[in-house]
GROMACS .gro file of C-alpha atoms in nm:
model
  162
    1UNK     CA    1   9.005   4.711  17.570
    2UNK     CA    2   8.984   5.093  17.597
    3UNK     CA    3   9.244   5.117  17.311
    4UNK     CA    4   8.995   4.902  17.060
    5UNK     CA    5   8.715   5.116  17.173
    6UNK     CA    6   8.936   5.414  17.081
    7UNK     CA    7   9.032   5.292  16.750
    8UNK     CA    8   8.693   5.163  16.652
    9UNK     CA    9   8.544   5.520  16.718
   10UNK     CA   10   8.796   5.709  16.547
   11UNK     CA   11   8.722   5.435  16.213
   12UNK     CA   12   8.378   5.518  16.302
   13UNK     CA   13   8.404   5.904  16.265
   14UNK     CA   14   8.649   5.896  15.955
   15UNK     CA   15   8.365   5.678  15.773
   16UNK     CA   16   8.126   5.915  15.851
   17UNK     CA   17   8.382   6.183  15.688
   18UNK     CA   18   8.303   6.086  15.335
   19UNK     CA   19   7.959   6.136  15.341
   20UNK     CA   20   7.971   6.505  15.444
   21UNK     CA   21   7.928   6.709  15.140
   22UNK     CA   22   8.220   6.889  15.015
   23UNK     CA   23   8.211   7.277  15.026
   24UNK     CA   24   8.169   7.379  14.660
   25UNK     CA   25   8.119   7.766  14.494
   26UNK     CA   26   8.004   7.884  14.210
   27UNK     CA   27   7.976   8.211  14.049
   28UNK     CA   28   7.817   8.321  13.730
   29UNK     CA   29   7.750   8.726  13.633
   30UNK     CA   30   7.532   8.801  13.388
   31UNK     CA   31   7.642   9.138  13.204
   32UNK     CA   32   7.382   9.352  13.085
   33UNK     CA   33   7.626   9.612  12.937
   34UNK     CA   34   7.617   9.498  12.581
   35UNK     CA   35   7.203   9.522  12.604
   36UNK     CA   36   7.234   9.883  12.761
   37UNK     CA   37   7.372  10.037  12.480
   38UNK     CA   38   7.180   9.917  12.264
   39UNK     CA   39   6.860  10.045  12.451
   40UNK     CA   40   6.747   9.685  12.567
   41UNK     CA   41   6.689   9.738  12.972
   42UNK     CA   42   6.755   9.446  13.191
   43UNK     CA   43   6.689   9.522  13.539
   44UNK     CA   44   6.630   9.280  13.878
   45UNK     CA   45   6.464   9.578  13.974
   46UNK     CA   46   6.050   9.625  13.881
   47UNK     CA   47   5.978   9.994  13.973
   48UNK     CA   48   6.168  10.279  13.908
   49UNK     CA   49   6.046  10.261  13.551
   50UNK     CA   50   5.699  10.366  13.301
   51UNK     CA   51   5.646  10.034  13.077
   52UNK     CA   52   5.353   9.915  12.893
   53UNK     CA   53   5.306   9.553  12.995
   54UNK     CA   54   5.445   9.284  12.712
   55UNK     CA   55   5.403   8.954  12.937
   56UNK     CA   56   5.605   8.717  13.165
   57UNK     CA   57   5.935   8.568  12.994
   58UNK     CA   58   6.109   8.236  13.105
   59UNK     CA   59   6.359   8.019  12.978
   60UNK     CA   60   6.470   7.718  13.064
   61UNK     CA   61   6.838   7.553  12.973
   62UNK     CA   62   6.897   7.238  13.010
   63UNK     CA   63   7.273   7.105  13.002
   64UNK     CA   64   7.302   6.813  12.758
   65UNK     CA   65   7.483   6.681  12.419
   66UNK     CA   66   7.375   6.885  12.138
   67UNK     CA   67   7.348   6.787  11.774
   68UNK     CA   68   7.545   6.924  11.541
   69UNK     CA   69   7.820   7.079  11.798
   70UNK     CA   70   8.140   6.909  11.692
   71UNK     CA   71   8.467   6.958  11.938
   72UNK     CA   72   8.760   7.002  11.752
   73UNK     CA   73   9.080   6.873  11.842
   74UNK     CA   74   9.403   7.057  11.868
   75UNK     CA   75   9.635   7.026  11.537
   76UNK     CA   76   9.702   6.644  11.481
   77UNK     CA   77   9.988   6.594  11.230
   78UNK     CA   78   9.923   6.234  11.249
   79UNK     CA   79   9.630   6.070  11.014
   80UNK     CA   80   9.440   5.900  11.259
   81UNK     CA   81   9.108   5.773  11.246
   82UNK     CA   82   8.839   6.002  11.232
   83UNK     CA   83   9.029   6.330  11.190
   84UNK     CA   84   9.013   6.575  10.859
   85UNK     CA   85   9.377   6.609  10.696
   86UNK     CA   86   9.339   6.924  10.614
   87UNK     CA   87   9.164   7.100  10.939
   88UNK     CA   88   9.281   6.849  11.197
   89UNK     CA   89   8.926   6.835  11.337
   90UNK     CA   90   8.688   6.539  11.403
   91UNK     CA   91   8.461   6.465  11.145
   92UNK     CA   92   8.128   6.484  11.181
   93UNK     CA   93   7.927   6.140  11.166
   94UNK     CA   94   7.550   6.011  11.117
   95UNK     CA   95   7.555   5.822  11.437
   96UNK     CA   96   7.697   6.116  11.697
   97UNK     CA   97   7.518   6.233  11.961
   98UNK     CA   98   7.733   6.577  11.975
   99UNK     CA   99   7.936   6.724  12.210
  100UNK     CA  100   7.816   6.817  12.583
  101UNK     CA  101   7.698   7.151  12.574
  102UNK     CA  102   7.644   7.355  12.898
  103UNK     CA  103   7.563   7.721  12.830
  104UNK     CA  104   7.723   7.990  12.933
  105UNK     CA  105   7.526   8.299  13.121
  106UNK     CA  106   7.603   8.517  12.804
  107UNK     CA  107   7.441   8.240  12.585
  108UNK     CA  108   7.151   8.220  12.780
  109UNK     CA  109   7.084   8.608  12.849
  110UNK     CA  110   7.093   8.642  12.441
  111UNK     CA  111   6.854   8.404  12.389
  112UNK     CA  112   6.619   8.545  12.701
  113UNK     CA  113   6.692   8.844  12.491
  114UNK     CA  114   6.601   8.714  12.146
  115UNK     CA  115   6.264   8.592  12.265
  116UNK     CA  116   6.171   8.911  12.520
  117UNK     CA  117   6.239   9.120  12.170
  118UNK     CA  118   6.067   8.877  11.950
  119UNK     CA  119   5.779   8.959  12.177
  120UNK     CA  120   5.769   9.377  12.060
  121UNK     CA  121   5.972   9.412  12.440
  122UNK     CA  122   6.260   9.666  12.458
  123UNK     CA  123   6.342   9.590  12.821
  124UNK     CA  124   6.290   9.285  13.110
  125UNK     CA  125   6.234   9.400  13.468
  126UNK     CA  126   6.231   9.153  13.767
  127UNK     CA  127   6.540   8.974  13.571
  128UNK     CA  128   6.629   8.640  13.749
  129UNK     CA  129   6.854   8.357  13.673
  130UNK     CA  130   6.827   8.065  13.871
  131UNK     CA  131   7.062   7.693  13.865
  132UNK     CA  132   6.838   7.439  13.956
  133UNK     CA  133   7.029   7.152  14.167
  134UNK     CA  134   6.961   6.807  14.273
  135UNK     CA  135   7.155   6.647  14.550
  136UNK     CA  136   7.199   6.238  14.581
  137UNK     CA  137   7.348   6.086  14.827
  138UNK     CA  138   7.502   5.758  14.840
  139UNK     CA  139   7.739   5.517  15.013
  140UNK     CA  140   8.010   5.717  14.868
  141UNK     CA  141   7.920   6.069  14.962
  142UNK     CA  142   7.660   6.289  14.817
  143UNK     CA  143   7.673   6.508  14.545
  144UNK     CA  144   7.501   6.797  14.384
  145UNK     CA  145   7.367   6.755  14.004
  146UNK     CA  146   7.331   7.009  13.784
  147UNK     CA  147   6.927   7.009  13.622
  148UNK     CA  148   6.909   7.288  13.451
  149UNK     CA  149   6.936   7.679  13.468
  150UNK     CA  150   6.595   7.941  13.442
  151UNK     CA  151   6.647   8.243  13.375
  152UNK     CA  152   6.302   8.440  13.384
  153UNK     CA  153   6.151   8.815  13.403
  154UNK     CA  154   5.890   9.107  13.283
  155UNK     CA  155   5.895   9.191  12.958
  156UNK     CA  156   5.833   9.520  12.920
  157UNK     CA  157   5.816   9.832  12.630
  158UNK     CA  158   6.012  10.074  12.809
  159UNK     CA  159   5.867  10.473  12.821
  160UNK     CA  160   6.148  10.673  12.702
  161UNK     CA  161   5.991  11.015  12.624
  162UNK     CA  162   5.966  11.083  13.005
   0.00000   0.00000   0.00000
């Protein structure tokens, strides 16, 4: 009897195993080298700087299929279906829904970027980026899901005479 009581316990506990969530890391940098030289500050930093006020800047990316982004496919030397015979790549059709398109942080600091200087700003202070996560859990385990990514700051016309 003890020995069933053992056993059933130690089932027990290796269920409840699964449902733990896995350890998981991530790690994204965000370079603002390219935007230095060019005079464009990005800073996580607010003081320590004489700005005119241009207003608050945030983006939000969303992870998703994109129209218009076609994978290609490796060279094919075969003429299958729905590859070109000249490019080895797939054609692009009326009815696809694109490719899966998750940016990457230098896609989404140029476009924080684009805007910020579409706004007359040479410079965001307060820079943060931020992956916003979801977690379900289920029979199986739980999981975390991927929303969406905001990246956000203080645009700002930097005073460089001083």
């Amino acid at each position: 009897m003890k020995k069933i009581a053992i056993l059933l316990t130690s089932i027990l506990m290796m269920s409840c195993a699964s449902l733990l969530t896995p350890y998981s890391q991530s790690f994204a940098i965000y370079n603002f080298t390219k935007y230095t030289e060019e005079g464009f500050i990005i800073s996580p930093a607010a003081s320590g700087f004489e700005y005119q006020p241009v207003g608050e800047i945030a983006v939000e990316f969303t992870p998703g299929y994109q129209k218009g982004h076609i994978e290609t496919s490796p060279t094919n030397t075969q003429n299958s279906q729905g590859f070109d015979d000249i490019y080895s790549s797939r054609k692009p059709t009326s009815d696809r829904k694109g490719s899966w398109f998750n940016p990457s942080p230098d896609y989404m600091l140029d476009e924080l970027v684009k805007y910020a200087k579409a706004a007359g700003a040479d410079g965001i202070l307060n820079f943060k980026a931020v992956a916003n996560y979801t977690y379900e859990v289920s029979k199986s385990g739980s999981r975390r899901i991927l929303n969406s990514y905001s990246l956000s700051g203080f645009a700002v016309k930097i005073n460089k005479d001083k």
